[in-house]
PDB file of C-alpha atoms in Angstrom:
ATOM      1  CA  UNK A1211      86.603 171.076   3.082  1.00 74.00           C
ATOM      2  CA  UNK A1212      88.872 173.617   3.921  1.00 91.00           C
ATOM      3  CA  UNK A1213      89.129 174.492   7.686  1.00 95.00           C
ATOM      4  CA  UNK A1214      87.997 177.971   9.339  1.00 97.00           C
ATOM      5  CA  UNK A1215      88.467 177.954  12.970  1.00 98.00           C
ATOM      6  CA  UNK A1216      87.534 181.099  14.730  1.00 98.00           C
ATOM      7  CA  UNK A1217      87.754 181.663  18.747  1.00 98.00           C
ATOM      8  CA  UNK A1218      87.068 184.443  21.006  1.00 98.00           C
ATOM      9  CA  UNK A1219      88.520 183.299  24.272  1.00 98.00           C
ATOM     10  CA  UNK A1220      89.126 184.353  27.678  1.00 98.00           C
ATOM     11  CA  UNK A1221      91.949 181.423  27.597  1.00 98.00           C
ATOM     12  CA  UNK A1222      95.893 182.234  27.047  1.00 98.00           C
ATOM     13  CA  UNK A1223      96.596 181.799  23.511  1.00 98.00           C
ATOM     14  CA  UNK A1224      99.369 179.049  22.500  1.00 98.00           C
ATOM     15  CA  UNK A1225     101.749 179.656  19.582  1.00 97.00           C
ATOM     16  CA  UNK A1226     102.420 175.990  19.439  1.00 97.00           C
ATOM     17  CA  UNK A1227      98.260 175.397  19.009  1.00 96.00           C
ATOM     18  CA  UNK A1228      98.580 177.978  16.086  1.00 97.00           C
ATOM     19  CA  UNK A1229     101.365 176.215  14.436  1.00 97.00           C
ATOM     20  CA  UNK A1230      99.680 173.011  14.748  1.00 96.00           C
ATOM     21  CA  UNK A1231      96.747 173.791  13.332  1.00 95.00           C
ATOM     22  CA  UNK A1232      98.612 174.954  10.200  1.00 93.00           C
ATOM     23  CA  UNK A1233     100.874 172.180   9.755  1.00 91.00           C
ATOM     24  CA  UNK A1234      98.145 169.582   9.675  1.00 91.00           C
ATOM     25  CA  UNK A1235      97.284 171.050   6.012  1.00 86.00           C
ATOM     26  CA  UNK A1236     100.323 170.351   3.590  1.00 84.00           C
ATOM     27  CA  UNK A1237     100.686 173.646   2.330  1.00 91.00           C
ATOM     28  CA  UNK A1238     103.497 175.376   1.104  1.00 94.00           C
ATOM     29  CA  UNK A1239     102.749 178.159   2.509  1.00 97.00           C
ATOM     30  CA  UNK A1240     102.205 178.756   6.392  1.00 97.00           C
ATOM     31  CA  UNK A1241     101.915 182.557   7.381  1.00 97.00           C
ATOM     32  CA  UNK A1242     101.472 183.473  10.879  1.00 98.00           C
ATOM     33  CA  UNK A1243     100.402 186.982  12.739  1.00 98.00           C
ATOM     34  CA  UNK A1244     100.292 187.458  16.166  1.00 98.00           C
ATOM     35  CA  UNK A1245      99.491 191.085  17.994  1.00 98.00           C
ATOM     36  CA  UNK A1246     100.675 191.662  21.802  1.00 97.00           C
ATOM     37  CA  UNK A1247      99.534 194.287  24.072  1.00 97.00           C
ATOM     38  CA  UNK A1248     102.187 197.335  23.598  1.00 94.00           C
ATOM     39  CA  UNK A1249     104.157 198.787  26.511  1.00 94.00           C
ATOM     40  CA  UNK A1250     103.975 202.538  25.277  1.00 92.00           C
ATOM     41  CA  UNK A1251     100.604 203.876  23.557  1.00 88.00           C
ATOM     42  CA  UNK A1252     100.160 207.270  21.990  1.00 85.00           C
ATOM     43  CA  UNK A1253     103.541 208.011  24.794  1.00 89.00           C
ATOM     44  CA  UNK A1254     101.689 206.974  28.177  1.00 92.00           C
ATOM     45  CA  UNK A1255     102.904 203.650  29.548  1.00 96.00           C
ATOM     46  CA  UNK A1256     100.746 200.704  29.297  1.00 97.00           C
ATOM     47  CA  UNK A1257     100.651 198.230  32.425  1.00 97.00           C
ATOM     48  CA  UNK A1258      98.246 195.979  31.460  1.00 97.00           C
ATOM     49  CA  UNK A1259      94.798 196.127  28.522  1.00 98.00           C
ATOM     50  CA  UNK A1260      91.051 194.429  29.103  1.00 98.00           C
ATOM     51  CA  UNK A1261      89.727 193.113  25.967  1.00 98.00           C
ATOM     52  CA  UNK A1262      85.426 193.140  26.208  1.00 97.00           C
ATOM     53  CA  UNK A1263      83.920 191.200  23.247  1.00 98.00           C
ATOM     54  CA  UNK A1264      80.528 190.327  22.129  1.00 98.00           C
ATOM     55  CA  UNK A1265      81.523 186.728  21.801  1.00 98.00           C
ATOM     56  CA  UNK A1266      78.734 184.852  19.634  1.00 98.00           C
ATOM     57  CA  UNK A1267      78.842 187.992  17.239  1.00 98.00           C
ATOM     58  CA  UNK A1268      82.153 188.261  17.548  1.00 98.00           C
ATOM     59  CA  UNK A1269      82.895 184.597  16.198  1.00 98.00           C
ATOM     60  CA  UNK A1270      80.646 185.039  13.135  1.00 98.00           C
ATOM     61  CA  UNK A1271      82.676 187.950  12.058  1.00 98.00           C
ATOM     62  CA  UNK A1272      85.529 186.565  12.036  1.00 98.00           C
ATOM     63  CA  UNK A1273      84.239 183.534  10.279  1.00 98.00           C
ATOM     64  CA  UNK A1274      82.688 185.731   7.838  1.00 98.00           C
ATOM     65  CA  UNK A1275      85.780 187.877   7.046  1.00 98.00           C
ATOM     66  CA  UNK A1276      87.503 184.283   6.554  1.00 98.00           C
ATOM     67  CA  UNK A1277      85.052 183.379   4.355  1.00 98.00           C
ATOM     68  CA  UNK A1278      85.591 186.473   2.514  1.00 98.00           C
ATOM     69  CA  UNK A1279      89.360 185.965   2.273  1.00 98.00           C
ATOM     70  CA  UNK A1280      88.612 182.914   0.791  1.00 98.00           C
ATOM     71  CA  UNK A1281      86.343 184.094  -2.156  1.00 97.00           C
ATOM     72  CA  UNK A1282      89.335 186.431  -2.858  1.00 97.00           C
ATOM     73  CA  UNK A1283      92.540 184.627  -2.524  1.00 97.00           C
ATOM     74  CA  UNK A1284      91.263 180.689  -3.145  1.00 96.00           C
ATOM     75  CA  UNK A1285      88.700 178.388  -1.252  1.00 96.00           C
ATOM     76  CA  UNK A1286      91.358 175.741  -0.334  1.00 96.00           C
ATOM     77  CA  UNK A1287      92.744 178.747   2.215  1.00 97.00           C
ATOM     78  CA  UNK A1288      92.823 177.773   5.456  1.00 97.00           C
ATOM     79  CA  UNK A1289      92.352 180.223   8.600  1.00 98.00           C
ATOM     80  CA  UNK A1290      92.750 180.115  12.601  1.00 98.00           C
ATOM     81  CA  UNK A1291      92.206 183.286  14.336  1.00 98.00           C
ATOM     82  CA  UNK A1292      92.468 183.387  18.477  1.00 98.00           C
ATOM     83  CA  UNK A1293      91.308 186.548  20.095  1.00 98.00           C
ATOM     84  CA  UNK A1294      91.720 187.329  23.219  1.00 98.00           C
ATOM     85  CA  UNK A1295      89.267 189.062  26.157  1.00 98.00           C
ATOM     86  CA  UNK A1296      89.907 189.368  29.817  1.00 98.00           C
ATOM     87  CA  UNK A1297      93.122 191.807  31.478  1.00 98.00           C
ATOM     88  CA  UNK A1298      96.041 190.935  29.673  1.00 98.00           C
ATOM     89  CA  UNK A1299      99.430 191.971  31.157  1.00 98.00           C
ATOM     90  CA  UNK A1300     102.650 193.558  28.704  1.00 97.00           C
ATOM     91  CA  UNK A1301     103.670 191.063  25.516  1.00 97.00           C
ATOM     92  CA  UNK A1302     100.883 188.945  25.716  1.00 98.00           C
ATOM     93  CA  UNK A1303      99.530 187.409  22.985  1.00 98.00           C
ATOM     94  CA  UNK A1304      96.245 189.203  21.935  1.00 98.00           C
ATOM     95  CA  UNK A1305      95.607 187.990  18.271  1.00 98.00           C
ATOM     96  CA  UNK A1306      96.493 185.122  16.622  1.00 98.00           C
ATOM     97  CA  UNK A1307      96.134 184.442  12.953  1.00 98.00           C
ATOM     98  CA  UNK A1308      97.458 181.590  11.125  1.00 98.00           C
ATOM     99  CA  UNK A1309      96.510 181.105   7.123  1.00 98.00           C
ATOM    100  CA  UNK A1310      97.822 178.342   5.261  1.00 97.00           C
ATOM    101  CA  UNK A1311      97.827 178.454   1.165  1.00 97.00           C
ATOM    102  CA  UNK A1312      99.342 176.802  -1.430  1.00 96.00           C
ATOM    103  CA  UNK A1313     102.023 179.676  -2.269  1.00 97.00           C
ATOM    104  CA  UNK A1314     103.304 182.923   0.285  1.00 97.00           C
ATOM    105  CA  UNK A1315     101.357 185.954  -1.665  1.00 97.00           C
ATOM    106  CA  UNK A1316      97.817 184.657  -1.248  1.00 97.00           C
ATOM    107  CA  UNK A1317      98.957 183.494   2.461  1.00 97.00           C
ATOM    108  CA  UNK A1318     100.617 187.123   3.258  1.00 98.00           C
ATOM    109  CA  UNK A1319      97.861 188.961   1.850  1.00 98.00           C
ATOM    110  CA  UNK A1320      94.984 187.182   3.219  1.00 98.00           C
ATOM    111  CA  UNK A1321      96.384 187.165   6.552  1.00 98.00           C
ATOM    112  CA  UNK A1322      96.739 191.074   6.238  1.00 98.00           C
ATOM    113  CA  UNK A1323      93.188 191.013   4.865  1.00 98.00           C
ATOM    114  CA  UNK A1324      91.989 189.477   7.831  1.00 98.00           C
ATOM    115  CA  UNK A1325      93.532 191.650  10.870  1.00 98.00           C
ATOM    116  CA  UNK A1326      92.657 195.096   9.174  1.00 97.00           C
ATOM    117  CA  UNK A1327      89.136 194.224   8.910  1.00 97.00           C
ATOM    118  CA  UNK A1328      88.934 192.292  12.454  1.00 98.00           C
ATOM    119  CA  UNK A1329      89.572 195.861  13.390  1.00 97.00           C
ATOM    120  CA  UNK A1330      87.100 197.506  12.382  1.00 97.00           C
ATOM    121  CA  UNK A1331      84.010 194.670  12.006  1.00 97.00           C
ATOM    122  CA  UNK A1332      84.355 192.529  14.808  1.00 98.00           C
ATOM    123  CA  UNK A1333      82.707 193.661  18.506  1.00 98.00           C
ATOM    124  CA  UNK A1334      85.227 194.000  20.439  1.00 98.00           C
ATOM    125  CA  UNK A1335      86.988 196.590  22.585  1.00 98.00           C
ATOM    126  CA  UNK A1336      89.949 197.698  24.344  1.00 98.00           C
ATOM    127  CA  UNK A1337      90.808 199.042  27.738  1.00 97.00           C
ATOM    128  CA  UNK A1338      94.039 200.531  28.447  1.00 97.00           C
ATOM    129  CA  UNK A1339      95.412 200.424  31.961  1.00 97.00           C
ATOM    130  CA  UNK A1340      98.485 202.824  32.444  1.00 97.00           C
ATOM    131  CA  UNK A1341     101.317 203.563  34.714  1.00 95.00           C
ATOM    132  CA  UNK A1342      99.386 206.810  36.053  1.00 93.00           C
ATOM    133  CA  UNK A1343      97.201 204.771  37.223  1.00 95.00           C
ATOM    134  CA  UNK A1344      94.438 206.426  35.006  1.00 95.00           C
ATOM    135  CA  UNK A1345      92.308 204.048  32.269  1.00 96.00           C
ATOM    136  CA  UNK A1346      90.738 204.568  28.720  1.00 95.00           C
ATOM    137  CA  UNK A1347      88.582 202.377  26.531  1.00 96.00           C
ATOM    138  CA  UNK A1348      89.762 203.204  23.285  1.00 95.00           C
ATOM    139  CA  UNK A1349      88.348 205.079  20.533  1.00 93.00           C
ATOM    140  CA  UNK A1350      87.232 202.873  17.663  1.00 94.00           C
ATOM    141  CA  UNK A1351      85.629 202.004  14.326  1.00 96.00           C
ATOM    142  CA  UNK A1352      81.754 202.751  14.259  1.00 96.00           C
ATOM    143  CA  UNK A1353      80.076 200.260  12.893  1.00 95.00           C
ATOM    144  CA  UNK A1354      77.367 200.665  10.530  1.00 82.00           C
ATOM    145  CA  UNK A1355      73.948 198.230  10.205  1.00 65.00           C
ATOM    146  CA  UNK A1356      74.957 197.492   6.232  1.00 62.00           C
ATOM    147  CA  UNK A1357      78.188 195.279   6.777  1.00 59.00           C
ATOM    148  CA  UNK A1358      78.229 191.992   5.780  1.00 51.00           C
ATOM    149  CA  UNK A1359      77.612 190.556   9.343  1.00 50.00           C
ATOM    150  CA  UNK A1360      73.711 192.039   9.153  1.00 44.00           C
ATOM    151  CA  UNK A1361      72.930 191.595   5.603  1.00 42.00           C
ATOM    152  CA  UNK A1362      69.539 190.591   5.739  1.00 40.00           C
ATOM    153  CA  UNK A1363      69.320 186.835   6.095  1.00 40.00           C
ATOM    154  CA  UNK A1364      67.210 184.103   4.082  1.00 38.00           C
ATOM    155  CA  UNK A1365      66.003 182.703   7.642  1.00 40.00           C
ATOM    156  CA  UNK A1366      64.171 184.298  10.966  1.00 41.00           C
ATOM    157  CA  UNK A1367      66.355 186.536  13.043  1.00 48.00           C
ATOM    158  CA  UNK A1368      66.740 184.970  16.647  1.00 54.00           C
ATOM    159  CA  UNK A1369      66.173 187.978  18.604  1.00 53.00           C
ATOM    160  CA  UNK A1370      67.106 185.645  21.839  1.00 52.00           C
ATOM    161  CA  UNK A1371      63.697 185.574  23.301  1.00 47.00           C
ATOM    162  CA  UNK A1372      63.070 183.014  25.824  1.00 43.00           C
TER     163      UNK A1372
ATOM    164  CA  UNK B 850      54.401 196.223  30.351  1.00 69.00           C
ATOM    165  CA  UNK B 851      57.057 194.602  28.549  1.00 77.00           C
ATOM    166  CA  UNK B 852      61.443 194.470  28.821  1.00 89.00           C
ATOM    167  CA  UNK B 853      63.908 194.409  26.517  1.00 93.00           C
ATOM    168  CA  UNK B 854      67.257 193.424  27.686  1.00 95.00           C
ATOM    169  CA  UNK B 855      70.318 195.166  26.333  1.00 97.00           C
ATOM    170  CA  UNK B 856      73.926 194.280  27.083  1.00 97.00           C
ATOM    171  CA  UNK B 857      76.359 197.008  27.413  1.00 97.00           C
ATOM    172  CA  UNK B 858      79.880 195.950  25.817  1.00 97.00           C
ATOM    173  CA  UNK B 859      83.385 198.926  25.874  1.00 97.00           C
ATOM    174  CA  UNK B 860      82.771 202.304  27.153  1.00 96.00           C
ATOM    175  CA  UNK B 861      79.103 201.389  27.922  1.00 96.00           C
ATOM    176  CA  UNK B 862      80.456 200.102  30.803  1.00 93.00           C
ATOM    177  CA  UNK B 863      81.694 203.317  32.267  1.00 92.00           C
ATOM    178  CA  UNK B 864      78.302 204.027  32.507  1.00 91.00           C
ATOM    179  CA  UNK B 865      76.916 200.793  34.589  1.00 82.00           C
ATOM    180  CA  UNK B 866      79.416 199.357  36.219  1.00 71.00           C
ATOM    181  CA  UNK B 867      77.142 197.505  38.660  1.00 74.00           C
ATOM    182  CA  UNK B 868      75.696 195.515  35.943  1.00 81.00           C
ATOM    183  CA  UNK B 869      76.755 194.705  32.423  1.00 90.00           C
ATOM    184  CA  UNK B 870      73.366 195.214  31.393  1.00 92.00           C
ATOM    185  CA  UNK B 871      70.072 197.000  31.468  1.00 92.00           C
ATOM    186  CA  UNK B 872      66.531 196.523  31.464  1.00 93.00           C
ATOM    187  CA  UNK B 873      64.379 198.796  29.672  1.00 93.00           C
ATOM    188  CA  UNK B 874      60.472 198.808  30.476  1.00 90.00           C
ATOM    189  CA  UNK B 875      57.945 199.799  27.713  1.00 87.00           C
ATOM    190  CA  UNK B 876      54.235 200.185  28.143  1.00 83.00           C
ATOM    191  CA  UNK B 877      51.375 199.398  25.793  1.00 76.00           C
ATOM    192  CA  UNK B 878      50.935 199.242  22.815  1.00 73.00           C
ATOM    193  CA  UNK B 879      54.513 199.388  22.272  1.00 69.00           C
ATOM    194  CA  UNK B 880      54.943 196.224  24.800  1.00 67.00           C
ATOM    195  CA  UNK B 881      52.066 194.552  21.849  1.00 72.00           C
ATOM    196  CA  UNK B 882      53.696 196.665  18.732  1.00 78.00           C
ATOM    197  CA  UNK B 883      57.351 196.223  18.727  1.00 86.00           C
ATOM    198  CA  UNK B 884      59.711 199.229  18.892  1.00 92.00           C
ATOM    199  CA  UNK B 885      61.957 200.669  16.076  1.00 93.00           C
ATOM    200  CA  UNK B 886      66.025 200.467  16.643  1.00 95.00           C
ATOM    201  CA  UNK B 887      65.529 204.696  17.886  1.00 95.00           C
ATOM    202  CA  UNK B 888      63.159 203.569  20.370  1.00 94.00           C
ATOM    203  CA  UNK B 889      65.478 201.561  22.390  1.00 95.00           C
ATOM    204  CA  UNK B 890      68.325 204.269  21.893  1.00 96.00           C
ATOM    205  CA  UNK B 891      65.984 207.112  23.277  1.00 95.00           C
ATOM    206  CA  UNK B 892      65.300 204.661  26.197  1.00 95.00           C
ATOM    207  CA  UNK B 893      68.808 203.628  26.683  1.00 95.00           C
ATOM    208  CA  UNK B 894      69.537 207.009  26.732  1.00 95.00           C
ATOM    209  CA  UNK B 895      66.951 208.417  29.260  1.00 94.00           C
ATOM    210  CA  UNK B 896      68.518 205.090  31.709  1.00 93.00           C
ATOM    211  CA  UNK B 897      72.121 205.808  31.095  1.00 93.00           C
ATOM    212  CA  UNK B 898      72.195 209.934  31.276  1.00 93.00           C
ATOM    213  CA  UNK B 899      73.496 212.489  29.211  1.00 94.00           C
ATOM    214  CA  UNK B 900      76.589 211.640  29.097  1.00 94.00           C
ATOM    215  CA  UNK B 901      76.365 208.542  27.823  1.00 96.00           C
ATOM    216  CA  UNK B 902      74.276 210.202  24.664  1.00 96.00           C
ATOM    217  CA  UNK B 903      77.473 210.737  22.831  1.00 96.00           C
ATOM    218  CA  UNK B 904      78.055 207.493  22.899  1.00 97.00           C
ATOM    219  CA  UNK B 905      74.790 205.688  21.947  1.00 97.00           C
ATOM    220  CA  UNK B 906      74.520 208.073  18.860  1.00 96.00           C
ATOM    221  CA  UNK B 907      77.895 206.321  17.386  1.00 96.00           C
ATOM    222  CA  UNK B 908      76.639 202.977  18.410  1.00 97.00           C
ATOM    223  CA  UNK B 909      74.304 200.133  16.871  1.00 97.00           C
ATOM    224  CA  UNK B 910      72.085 198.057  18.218  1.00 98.00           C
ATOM    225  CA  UNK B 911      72.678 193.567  17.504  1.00 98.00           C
ATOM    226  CA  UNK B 912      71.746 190.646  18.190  1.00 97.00           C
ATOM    227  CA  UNK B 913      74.081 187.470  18.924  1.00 96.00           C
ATOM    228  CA  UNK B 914      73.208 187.224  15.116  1.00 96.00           C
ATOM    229  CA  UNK B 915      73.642 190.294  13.431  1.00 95.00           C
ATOM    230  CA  UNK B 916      73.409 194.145  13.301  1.00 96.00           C
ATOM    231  CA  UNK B 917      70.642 195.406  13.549  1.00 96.00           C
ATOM    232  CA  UNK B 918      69.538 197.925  10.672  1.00 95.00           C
ATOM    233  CA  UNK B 919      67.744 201.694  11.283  1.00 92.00           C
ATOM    234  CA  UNK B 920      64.431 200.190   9.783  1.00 92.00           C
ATOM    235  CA  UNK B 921      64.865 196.861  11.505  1.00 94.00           C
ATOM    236  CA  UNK B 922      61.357 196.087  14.020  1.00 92.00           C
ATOM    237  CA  UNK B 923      62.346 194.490  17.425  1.00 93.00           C
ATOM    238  CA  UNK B 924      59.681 192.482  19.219  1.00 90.00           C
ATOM    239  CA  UNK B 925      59.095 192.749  22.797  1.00 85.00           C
ATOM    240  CA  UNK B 926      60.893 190.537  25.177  1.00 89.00           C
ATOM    241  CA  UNK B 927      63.853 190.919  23.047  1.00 93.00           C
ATOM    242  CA  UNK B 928      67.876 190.476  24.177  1.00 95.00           C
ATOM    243  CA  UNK B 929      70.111 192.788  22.610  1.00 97.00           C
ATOM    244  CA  UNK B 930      73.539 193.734  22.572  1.00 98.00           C
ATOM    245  CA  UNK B 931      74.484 197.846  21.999  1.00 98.00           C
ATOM    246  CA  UNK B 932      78.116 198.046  20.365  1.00 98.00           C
ATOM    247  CA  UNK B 933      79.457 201.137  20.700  1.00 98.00           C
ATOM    248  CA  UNK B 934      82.718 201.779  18.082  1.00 98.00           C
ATOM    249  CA  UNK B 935      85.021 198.555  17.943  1.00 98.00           C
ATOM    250  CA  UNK B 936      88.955 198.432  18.603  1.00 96.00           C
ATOM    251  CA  UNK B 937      90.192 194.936  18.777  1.00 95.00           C
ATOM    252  CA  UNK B 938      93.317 193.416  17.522  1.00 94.00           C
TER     253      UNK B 938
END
């Protein structure tokens, strides 16, 4: 069974955990992304960004989009993704994605599969801090009721009553 | 009288920032009916304010499962999410 691990995390994300994860799979081919918070966006200077997320949502996305990746570029695939929420200073790690496969194309293109559509599918959303002092949520991706996340499902929707 | 819970995630927080989420009351028969996905974004909308309108148009509506579609029925007592445009990464 190959291994999807998917985490939307208030917690500092580890390189080494990353890297780990990949090597336990003897693939040839280890590719690695990871996205930091940018010092200078759209020319005002960036102290610090706040990620929100929708965390249980969030999660299935990403699983989804791995599962996706998978029915494209080979089921034997394997994918970690780390995202980040919470106020995250300069450089910091916000995005982690590690994809294992047996050769580097399927590994480079999955990977780049994977971060262009966590971009636009999965709920979550930025807040810029800057060195005015002033803030911004960004401006993002609407999403529509037809993606894959709400295609209607075989079983009951939990609407979360109690 | 019936609730249905809806979390505010991104901008929606400019608009509440006492609580990350509201509580919207609905009388009979709605409270026994259900109420369509436009239902909860007029009501959102009336709690929120004008400015937030913008907003809630370019949004959709979820639960912890899924999005929830335009036709889509939501039963009373309900907890939803409303996800305004998305910008991780």
């Amino acid at each position: 069974m190959s291994r999807i691990q998917c985490q939307v995390t208030e917690a500092p994300i580890l390189t080494q955990d990353v890297v780990q994860f990949a090597s336990e799979r003897l693939h040839g081919a280890q590719n690695f992304f990871f996205g930091a918070v940018r010092e200078v966006n759209h020319g005002q200077k960036v102290t610090a960004v706040a990620y929100d997320a929708f965390v249980p949502l969030a999660e299935k996305v990403l699983r989804e989009i791995c599962l996706e990746a998978q029915t494209r570029w080979g089921g034997d695939l394997e994918f970690i993704l780390i995202h980040r929420t919470g106020r995250l200073g300069v450089g910091e790690i916000s995005v982690a994605i590690g994809v294992t496969a047996r050769h580097r194309d399927e590994a480079y293109q999955a990977s780049r599969y994977v971060i262009e559509e966590l971009k636009v599918r999965a709920p979550i959303w930025k807040k810029e801090f800057y060195e005015s002092g002033e803030t911004q949520w960004l401006k993002g991706h609407a999403l529509c009721g037809h993606q894959v996340s709400s295609r209607p499902q075989s079983h009951p929707v939990d609407f979360g009553r109690e | 009288m019936t609730e249905i819970q809806v979390r505010l995630f991104g901008a929606f927080k400019n608009f509440s920032s006492d609580s990350p989420s509201m509580t919207l009351d609905f009388q009979e028969p709605k409270a026994r009916e259900g109420l369509s996905v436009s239902e909860i974004k007029a009501a959102l909308s009336l709690k929120l304010g004008p400015d937030a309108q913008a907003l809630i148009q370019e949004s959709v509506l979820a639960t912890e499962d899924r999005v929830l579609l335009p036709e889509d029925w939501i039963p009373s007592g309900s907890k939803l999410a409303i996800l305004p445009p998305v910008c991780g990464g």
